[in-house]
Amino acid sequence: MASSSEHYGTNKSETSLAQESSINDSYSVPEARFECPICLAWLRDPVLTSCGHRFCRSCIYSWLEKNSACPVDNMKLNKEDVFPDNFTRREISQQRTKCPNIVRGCLEELSPLDVEAHLLVCEFRIPELPDNEKLRCSFVDVGCDDKFEDEPELQRHLEQHVQKHLTLLSKAYSTISVNRNASTSASAIAQQANFWDPPSKNDGQVVLRDDNLQELLKALYEKIVYLEQKTREQDIIIANMSEQISSYNLSMTKLHQRYCNGSYLWYFNDFKNKLNAMRENPHLMYYSPGFYTSPNGYKLCVRLNLSPKDNHYIAVLIHVMKTEHDDTLDWPFSGKLSVTLIHPAQSFRNIKETMMTRPELDAFKRPVQDLNPKGFGYTEFASLEEILDQEFVQKNQLVIKVQAQTV
Amino acid sequence: MANIAAQRIKREFKEVIKSEEVAKCAIKLELLNDSYTELKGEIAGPPDTPYEGGNFVLEIRVPETYPFNPPKVRFITKIWHPNISSVTGAICLDILKDQWAAAMTLRTVLLSLQALLSAAEPDDPQDAVVARQYKENLEMFKLTAKHWTNVYAGGPFVNSDCDDKIKRLIDMGIEEHQARVALSSYNWVLERATEQLFS
């Protein structure tokens, strides 16, 4: 089977053959009548079957080792029904095809059967390229160091290593985004400019631009993902901070109330609405936040409501409140309390009342509840008429000043 | 691998890439390694069948003795078909077995498989359960095949009744695919599928 071994032997040049085929396909894809249906190559030692099909001798013999039907039409077929087809053999041998290396100057004309053997020894075959002339992977900038002999090989690499390239890209991207914080990336601007360039008239260029667009899109998608994550992180940080700020504000107010040294200003906001509410509901009372006579002193608050006896008057009373350090204080609370209704413009109009505590009253005893239910003050502190006419209320706000001094 | 096999696949690969079926997106062929022994095929579900709109992925292994022996082909995409195992994707098709001929190519194999999807052979089954349903309750078979095409091959027909029943079984702690197989095998009668799953 000398021909058979030769057949297999020549196929070893397949790699170079596949590359060359892009230059000249005519010898690798034979005309249908010269093609063996089994190996799909030029008929080598062609034979004809009784059913009228041509094969390479070695191909059909291999098939008939185990089968007894024609591979094409499934007709019964044995080795005895196969005859050498010398007519076709002569025709193929008369075929002349130019060496695919003609582009590099080889003028050899060969039988298609000899091309593969010739290619191995053709003096014009592509030499093994020196390292620096090989094609670099298009992802060389992000760290793919692979090199290739020619375009198809590169193309194959690009198709097969998408995952690897994506990983490299995202790595590169995270480095870039770190740098970008410091300065606006010039390359990003360049890329953007590229994006808005008018489309080139050259078709090849358009394809290239498509590639760029794909790249750009991919980069943009990655960027979006990155930014979304970043936004989420920032949201969490902001939420934590605003929580912290509001807790600071709260403790600030508390501190303020604690360190007012018994002199407290109560800004009674939204006066009109509150007044109306109190008129509708005579039992409605407003309390100020608690304040301290000294940092570790008594805690008091102011109450404002309409006088139950005459609802043309407002009542202003002081209540003693419970603190965590009541144990350290002397009870009942004893001191001087003055309440001033501040006139915002003319201080001589201020309504000021000063009173001394009276130890026999429940209002000054140590509070059992959070707020001592009994208060002390004036149930008819000022008439609403006076308050409104003399413009105590400004910007819908009434200001009450309380000064408490322990004695 | 014998060179003749690799050489053939290379030539066939070119043939398929250039073929009009690829242009029409009816079939697709991809190389999975450099030695041309493993390929990935894809066929579109033929129109006017329950498989319409689905894309079915195939695993193709080329033996060293190719083309004197057929390529080994199985469905990777799960499919409900009398001649294809719903479990392993194994295919019962004569040309992939004793009726193989050396003149056949991967392109003709893919086209034959597409034809098999249009014309099942329930009398020569690979999946006995599916084949029985096909013969006894053709409408039920079509519904099931359509549902599988929707779920596994990206087909467009959503069957919310099937989805609901599967959801019920999932809620009982059954894995989704297992639930689908049980329901498919028992004509989507929830009680019978449940009974089988818990017996």
XYZ file of C-alpha atoms in Angstrom:
606
model
C 0.000 0.000 0.000
C 2.723 2.447 -1.008
C 0.179 4.921 -2.296
C -1.721 4.798 0.934
C 1.262 5.665 3.069
C 2.151 8.458 0.692
C -1.402 9.721 0.998
C -1.255 9.971 4.753
C 2.267 11.292 4.686
C 1.485 14.324 2.583
C -1.367 15.324 4.820
C 1.094 16.346 7.471
C 1.515 19.656 5.713
C -2.102 20.426 6.506
C -1.361 23.329 8.797
C 0.523 25.315 6.213
C -2.017 24.191 3.654
C -4.932 25.663 5.554
C -3.165 28.983 5.825
C -2.295 29.133 2.168
C -5.796 28.272 1.117
C -6.896 31.806 1.777
C -4.532 32.915 -0.962
C -5.455 30.269 -3.473
C -8.370 27.980 -2.836
C -8.446 26.334 -6.240
C -6.096 23.476 -5.443
C -7.430 22.692 -1.959
C -11.079 22.621 -3.005
C -11.211 20.538 -6.167
C -13.955 20.576 -8.729
C -16.730 18.183 -7.739
C -15.805 15.632 -10.408
C -12.223 15.463 -9.111
C -13.180 15.312 -5.440
C -13.227 12.123 -3.398
C -16.512 12.013 -1.417
C -14.665 10.388 1.471
C -11.624 12.582 2.050
C -13.086 15.571 0.168
C -9.677 16.114 -1.436
C -8.366 15.635 -4.991
C -8.820 12.055 -6.131
C -5.607 10.141 -5.595
C -5.344 6.870 -7.544
C -8.956 7.354 -8.624
C -11.228 4.325 -8.887
C -14.724 4.024 -10.297
C -17.418 1.844 -8.758
C -19.980 -0.189 -10.598
C -22.599 2.272 -9.394
C -20.672 5.098 -11.049
C -18.923 6.928 -8.203
C -15.278 7.925 -7.997
C -13.118 7.609 -4.874
C -9.471 7.558 -3.949
C -8.403 3.944 -4.050
C -7.281 3.921 -0.427
C -10.416 5.706 0.766
C -12.948 3.321 -0.751
C -10.880 0.272 0.208
C -10.816 1.423 3.823
C -14.583 1.893 3.702
C -15.204 -1.499 2.169
C -13.153 -3.202 4.906
C -16.225 -3.007 7.129
C -19.054 -2.053 4.814
C -20.513 -3.481 1.705
C -22.410 -0.549 0.289
C -21.456 2.553 -1.665
C -20.961 5.545 0.705
C -22.800 7.776 -1.733
C -25.888 5.890 -2.803
C -25.901 2.898 -0.442
C -25.895 0.411 -3.370
C -24.389 -2.972 -2.659
C -20.667 -2.720 -3.306
C -17.661 -5.002 -2.883
C -13.991 -4.620 -3.641
C -14.545 -6.552 -6.880
C -16.927 -3.818 -8.098
C -14.212 -1.146 -7.950
C -12.051 -0.411 -10.996
C -9.089 1.918 -11.557
C -10.244 5.074 -13.318
C -7.207 5.909 -15.408
C -9.157 8.420 -17.480
C -9.743 10.624 -14.459
C -6.233 9.994 -13.210
C -4.869 11.334 -16.533
C -7.167 14.349 -16.410
C -6.084 15.239 -12.890
C -2.441 14.788 -13.751
C -2.920 17.225 -16.637
C -4.395 19.809 -14.318
C -1.902 22.492 -13.539
C -2.225 24.825 -10.684
C 0.134 27.565 -9.709
C 2.029 27.321 -6.480
C 0.149 29.384 -3.869
C 3.441 31.114 -3.169
C 3.123 32.835 -6.556
C 2.403 36.013 -4.629
C 5.922 35.800 -3.297
C 7.448 34.918 -6.655
C 7.252 31.130 -7.064
C 6.454 30.423 -10.716
C 6.136 26.665 -10.299
C 3.104 25.042 -11.971
C 2.135 21.739 -10.455
C -0.395 18.981 -10.477
C -2.834 19.578 -7.625
C -1.689 16.317 -6.106
C 1.856 17.586 -5.826
C 1.110 20.974 -4.323
C 1.244 19.812 -0.744
C 4.571 18.082 -1.211
C 5.941 21.106 -3.066
C 4.827 23.547 -0.401
C 7.078 21.854 2.109
C 10.145 22.515 0.005
C 9.080 25.615 -1.957
C 11.854 28.167 -1.643
C 9.270 30.930 -1.550
C 7.329 29.547 1.393
C 6.778 31.930 4.247
C 9.814 31.699 6.455
C 9.285 31.311 10.139
C 8.899 34.929 11.126
C 11.368 36.392 13.571
C 9.774 37.209 16.873
C 9.565 40.950 16.326
C 7.747 40.574 13.001
C 5.021 38.323 14.303
C 1.526 39.675 14.725
C 0.789 40.750 18.239
C -2.555 39.973 19.835
C -4.793 43.063 19.615
C -5.088 42.921 23.385
C -1.349 43.406 23.826
C -1.995 46.740 25.565
C -3.876 45.041 28.375
C -1.328 42.285 28.786
C -1.924 39.472 26.245
C 1.571 38.560 25.068
C 0.628 35.972 22.445
C 2.131 36.289 18.974
C 1.030 34.878 15.643
C 2.397 34.010 12.251
C -0.542 35.383 10.324
C -3.990 36.935 10.378
C -6.151 33.734 10.484
C -4.159 32.413 13.409
C -4.645 35.693 15.233
C -8.331 35.636 14.397
C -8.660 32.158 15.844
C -6.874 33.232 18.988
C -9.223 36.203 19.365
C -12.267 33.968 19.027
C -11.026 31.348 21.441
C -9.769 33.545 24.251
C -12.637 35.954 24.751
C -12.793 35.125 28.453
C -9.104 35.713 28.975
C -9.241 39.024 27.128
C -12.276 40.157 29.092
C -10.459 39.427 32.332
C -7.427 41.371 31.138
C -9.652 44.248 30.047
C -11.460 44.497 33.342
C -8.133 44.390 35.209
C -6.793 47.141 33.011
C -9.969 49.074 33.470
C -9.822 49.042 37.237
C -6.259 50.396 37.052
C -7.394 53.148 34.721
C -10.319 54.138 36.882
C -7.976 54.531 39.841
C -5.762 56.855 37.809
C -8.744 58.725 36.488
C -9.594 59.994 39.946
C -6.467 62.102 39.883
C -6.768 63.534 36.396
C -9.242 63.320 33.554
C -7.946 60.583 31.333
C -6.732 61.954 28.055
C -7.332 58.633 26.366
C -10.983 58.662 27.390
C -11.426 62.018 25.751
C -9.635 60.737 22.671
C -11.892 57.706 22.607
C -14.948 59.868 22.944
C -13.752 62.074 20.128
C -13.264 58.952 18.063
C -16.829 57.973 18.884
C -18.178 61.210 17.443
C -15.974 61.250 14.359
C -17.972 61.266 11.141
C -18.124 57.773 9.605
C -15.328 57.077 7.175
C -16.188 56.513 3.537
C -13.827 53.609 3.282
C -15.675 50.339 4.002
C -12.735 48.678 5.698
C -12.497 51.594 8.055
C -16.155 51.219 8.949
C -15.596 47.643 10.022
C -12.698 48.785 12.138
C -14.835 51.466 13.699
C -17.423 48.831 14.491
C -14.759 46.957 16.369
C -13.857 50.125 18.208
C -17.511 50.685 19.019
C -17.780 47.170 20.365
C -14.725 47.796 22.494
C -16.095 51.107 23.615
C -19.465 49.568 24.429
C -17.804 46.801 26.377
C -15.739 49.340 28.294
C -18.842 51.425 28.920
C -20.771 48.443 30.231
C -17.959 47.629 32.591
C -17.883 51.226 33.652
C -21.623 51.223 34.326
C -21.325 48.154 36.497
C -18.429 49.718 38.341
C -20.273 52.996 38.828
C -23.421 51.257 40.016
C -21.433 49.454 42.649
C -19.758 52.688 43.610
C -23.119 54.473 43.875
C -24.445 51.759 46.113
C -21.406 52.031 48.354
C -21.776 55.808 48.496
C -25.478 55.504 49.306
C -24.659 53.309 52.251
C -21.961 55.703 53.420
C -24.327 58.672 53.094
C -27.092 56.867 54.963
C -24.704 56.031 57.792
C -23.431 59.579 57.935
C -26.846 61.220 57.984
C -27.840 58.846 60.761
C -24.754 59.904 62.634
C -25.462 63.578 61.981
C -29.023 63.342 63.258
C -27.821 61.568 66.377
C -25.214 64.321 66.856
C -27.902 66.948 66.375
C -30.027 65.261 68.979
C -27.223 65.102 71.491
C -26.267 68.690 70.633
C -29.784 69.856 71.475
C -29.688 67.838 74.647
C -26.341 69.340 75.543
C -27.662 72.764 74.814
C -30.638 72.174 77.065
C -28.373 70.768 79.721
C -25.887 73.608 79.721
C -28.348 76.516 79.470
C -27.821 77.169 83.185
C -31.474 77.590 83.876
C -31.970 80.201 81.206
C -34.039 78.706 78.443
C -35.578 80.193 75.313
C -38.608 78.400 73.997
C -39.409 79.199 70.416
C -43.087 78.405 70.110
C -43.377 77.859 66.347
C -46.401 77.614 64.120
C -48.363 79.736 66.561
C -51.542 80.257 64.534
C -52.157 76.614 63.810
C -51.404 75.635 67.366
C -53.708 78.343 68.658
C -56.522 77.120 66.450
C -55.900 73.574 67.564
C -56.070 74.653 71.192
C -59.293 76.556 70.584
C -60.849 73.473 69.071
C -59.557 71.231 71.796
C -59.384 73.077 75.149
C -57.458 70.178 76.714
C -54.595 70.444 74.280
C -51.327 71.485 75.902
C -47.892 72.150 74.460
C -44.740 71.308 76.365
C -41.249 72.644 75.719
C -38.273 70.276 75.688
C -36.745 69.770 79.125
C -33.921 72.026 80.255
C -31.692 72.056 83.301
C -31.096 74.650 85.962
C -27.439 73.568 85.888
C -25.641 70.713 84.160
C -26.541 68.377 86.998
C -29.465 70.368 88.316
C -33.215 70.207 88.139
C -34.909 69.497 84.860
C -37.831 71.701 84.001
C -40.109 72.337 81.092
C -42.627 74.973 80.091
C -46.245 74.254 79.342
C -48.451 76.476 77.249
C -52.200 76.130 76.859
C -55.368 78.206 76.822
C -56.644 79.044 80.237
C -59.400 76.594 81.179
C -61.284 79.392 82.901
C -61.109 81.974 80.171
C -59.870 80.908 76.785
C -58.893 84.426 75.853
C -55.859 83.993 78.041
C -52.866 81.755 77.696
C -51.559 79.803 80.641
C -47.809 79.367 81.111
C -46.691 76.887 83.731
C -43.428 75.244 84.735
C -43.221 71.520 85.304
C -40.487 69.631 87.073
C -39.223 66.627 85.137
C -37.541 63.431 86.180
C -33.785 63.055 85.606
C -31.368 60.207 86.133
C -29.622 62.186 88.885
C -32.684 63.092 90.995
C -31.038 61.228 93.874
C -28.345 63.867 94.138
C -30.760 66.798 94.338
C -32.553 68.369 97.291
C -36.307 68.023 97.259
C -38.643 69.781 97.030
C -37.155 72.048 94.380
C -36.632 75.463 95.779
C -35.725 78.516 93.765
C -36.741 81.548 91.822
C -38.557 81.196 88.529
C -39.153 83.961 86.079
C -41.126 83.645 82.899
C -40.876 86.285 80.191
C -42.988 86.594 77.118
C -40.522 88.272 74.777
C -41.632 91.098 72.543
C -39.492 90.718 69.452
C -39.077 94.435 68.783
C -39.662 96.429 71.928
C -38.219 94.944 75.066
C -40.188 97.282 77.336
C -43.324 95.467 76.242
C -41.981 92.171 77.537
C -44.326 90.504 79.972
C -42.249 89.198 82.846
C -43.448 87.416 85.934
C -41.178 86.169 88.689
C -42.256 83.689 91.329
C -40.692 81.857 94.217
C -41.210 78.170 94.645
C -43.409 77.016 97.469
C -42.230 73.868 99.185
C -45.695 72.783 100.226
C -46.864 72.418 96.614
C -46.901 69.077 94.842
C -45.457 70.785 91.761
C -42.007 71.002 93.372
C -41.818 67.540 94.822
C -39.570 64.907 93.360
C -41.323 63.723 90.198
C -42.513 60.136 90.165
C -43.414 60.158 86.503
C -41.351 61.495 83.662
C -43.070 64.806 84.185
C -44.622 66.022 87.380
C -48.333 66.245 86.542
C -48.690 69.378 88.637
C -47.253 72.566 87.256
C -46.697 75.963 88.729
C -47.287 79.280 87.070
C -50.029 81.535 85.766
C -53.175 80.142 84.263
C -53.913 83.586 82.905
C -50.450 84.715 81.964
C -51.349 87.064 79.129
C -54.398 87.771 77.094
C -54.451 86.629 73.499
C -55.741 90.035 72.521
C -52.640 91.678 73.924
C -50.327 89.122 72.378
C -51.817 89.506 68.967
C -52.421 93.262 69.014
C -49.008 94.169 70.288
C -47.395 91.854 67.776
C -45.680 89.484 70.128
C -46.016 86.936 67.383
C -43.528 87.402 64.573
C -42.985 84.985 61.757
C -45.716 82.933 63.391
C -43.467 82.421 66.396
C -43.810 83.240 70.069
C -40.705 83.361 72.257
C -40.866 82.498 75.924
C -37.847 82.900 78.142
C -37.580 81.020 81.382
C -34.966 81.674 84.017
C -34.715 79.289 86.883
C -32.336 79.750 89.796
C -32.025 77.415 92.687
C -31.998 79.041 96.076
C -6.162 11.496 15.365
C -5.676 10.160 11.936
C -4.880 12.972 9.573
C -7.595 12.028 7.177
C -10.221 12.758 9.835
C -8.750 16.148 10.749
C -8.368 17.062 7.116
C -11.948 16.071 6.377
C -13.328 18.081 9.280
C -11.334 21.107 8.172
C -12.755 20.879 4.688
C -16.250 20.206 5.983
C -15.977 23.100 8.362
C -15.324 25.426 5.460
C -18.202 23.879 3.570
C -20.627 24.438 6.449
C -19.475 28.003 7.061
C -20.158 28.848 3.435
C -23.426 26.910 3.211
C -26.693 28.706 2.767
C -28.135 27.035 5.877
C -25.623 28.931 7.991
C -26.541 32.089 6.137
C -30.169 31.411 7.072
C -29.124 30.649 10.662
C -30.671 27.192 10.385
C -27.465 25.412 11.410
C -24.215 26.425 13.028
C -20.906 24.686 13.627
C -18.106 25.677 15.978
C -14.719 24.158 16.673
C -13.998 23.438 20.306
C -10.357 22.384 20.022
C -7.410 22.608 17.680
C -7.318 18.930 16.826
C -10.744 19.017 15.154
C -12.063 16.207 17.384
C -14.677 18.181 19.296
C -17.217 20.493 17.795
C -20.338 22.255 18.863
C -23.292 22.177 16.530
C -26.455 24.188 16.710
C -29.714 23.675 14.854
C -32.781 25.855 14.764
C -36.089 24.192 15.603
C -37.929 23.658 12.293
C -40.989 25.826 11.623
C -44.460 24.350 12.255
C -43.129 22.000 14.925
C -43.192 22.334 18.720
C -39.469 23.111 18.446
C -40.011 26.257 16.390
C -38.091 29.255 17.679
C -35.732 27.139 19.798
C -31.994 26.716 19.314
C -30.644 23.276 20.060
C -27.001 22.791 20.887
C -25.283 19.533 19.980
C -22.079 17.955 21.122
C -20.143 16.439 18.238
C -17.174 14.140 18.747
C -15.224 13.048 15.713
C -13.681 9.580 16.058
C -10.203 8.865 14.755
C -11.708 6.594 12.163
C -13.888 9.327 10.697
C -15.291 9.338 8.013
C -15.304 5.554 8.008
C -17.279 5.689 11.248
C -19.982 8.214 12.073
C -19.408 11.163 14.379
C -20.823 10.796 17.872
C -23.563 13.344 18.345
C -25.830 14.121 21.275
C -28.101 16.958 22.308
C -26.731 19.257 24.999
C -29.948 21.241 25.065
C -32.653 19.272 26.846
C -35.392 18.289 24.444
C -38.707 16.359 24.538
C -38.633 14.090 21.516
C -39.369 10.360 21.040
C -36.013 9.673 19.385
C -33.881 11.698 21.765
C -33.274 10.801 25.383
C -34.736 13.473 27.658
C -32.090 12.488 30.200
C -28.827 12.154 28.266
C -29.588 13.772 24.920
C -28.599 10.537 23.145
C -30.008 10.354 19.642
C -31.580 7.407 17.895
C -30.962 8.097 14.230
C -29.954 5.391 11.742
C -27.362 7.477 9.925
C -25.508 7.999 13.186
C -25.402 4.238 13.576
C -25.551 1.487 10.995
C -26.744 3.650 8.115
C -23.738 5.954 8.218
C -21.958 6.454 4.904
C -18.529 7.944 4.404
C -19.884 10.427 1.916
C -22.023 12.063 4.566
C -20.767 15.204 6.249
C -21.390 17.158 9.417
C -23.614 19.441 7.384
C -25.816 16.560 6.249
C -25.856 15.202 9.814
C -27.094 18.514 11.207
C -29.706 18.742 8.470
C -30.825 15.157 9.165
C -31.222 15.993 12.837
C -33.290 18.996 11.907
C -35.414 16.707 9.768
C -35.730 14.319 12.706
C -37.226 17.146 14.758
C -39.860 17.626 12.043
C -40.582 13.931 11.674
C -40.270 11.811 14.783
C -40.132 8.022 14.573
C -42.075 6.904 17.667
C -41.760 3.260 16.632
C -38.002 3.358 16.998
C -37.793 5.321 20.247
C -34.847 6.442 22.282
C -37.069 7.740 25.084
C -39.885 5.289 25.767
C -41.858 7.711 27.973
C -41.885 10.419 25.334
C -42.678 7.946 22.575
C -45.665 6.569 24.504
C -47.010 10.062 25.057
C -46.474 10.826 21.380
C -48.522 7.827 20.342
C -51.226 8.031 23.012
C -51.711 11.753 23.420
C -50.210 13.762 20.590
C -51.598 17.100 21.798
C -50.083 16.561 25.228
C -46.783 15.673 23.551
C -46.828 18.885 21.527
C -47.618 20.973 24.575
C -44.788 19.375 26.530
C -42.269 19.670 23.702
C -43.206 23.325 23.264
C -42.781 23.962 26.963
C -39.352 22.301 26.975
C -38.381 24.309 23.914
C -39.407 27.446 25.752
C -37.533 26.614 28.918
C -34.362 25.020 27.580
C -33.976 26.221 23.992
C -35.250 29.776 24.263
C -38.471 29.153 22.371
C -41.117 31.875 22.446
C -44.138 29.964 23.765
C -44.580 30.424 27.504
C -47.042 28.031 29.092
C -48.029 29.539 32.419
C -50.081 26.477 33.375
C -46.963 24.305 33.173
C -44.907 26.927 35.002
C -47.491 27.119 37.798
C -47.540 23.374 38.317
C -43.764 23.231 38.392
C -43.762 26.077 40.892
C -46.118 24.062 43.100
C -43.702 21.126 43.116
C -40.713 23.408 43.699
C -42.541 24.784 46.726
C -42.726 21.220 47.987
C -38.950 21.025 47.783
C -38.571 19.304 44.414
C -35.772 20.453 42.124
C -37.107 22.299 39.049
C -35.935 19.951 36.310
C -37.004 16.899 38.286
C -40.427 18.473 38.714
C -40.646 19.194 34.986
C -39.683 15.626 34.076
C -42.255 14.160 36.457
C -45.046 16.404 35.222
C -44.093 15.848 31.589
C -44.095 12.100 32.093
C -47.543 12.126 33.703
C -49.316 14.362 31.200
C -49.117 17.335 33.599
C -51.457 15.712 36.128
C -50.104 17.263 39.306
C -51.416 14.536 41.607
C -49.804 11.713 39.680
C -46.493 13.513 39.366
C -46.509 14.236 43.092
C -47.346 10.629 43.853
C -44.453 9.411 41.703
C -42.008 11.911 43.183
C -42.818 11.035 46.765
C -43.266 7.285 46.400
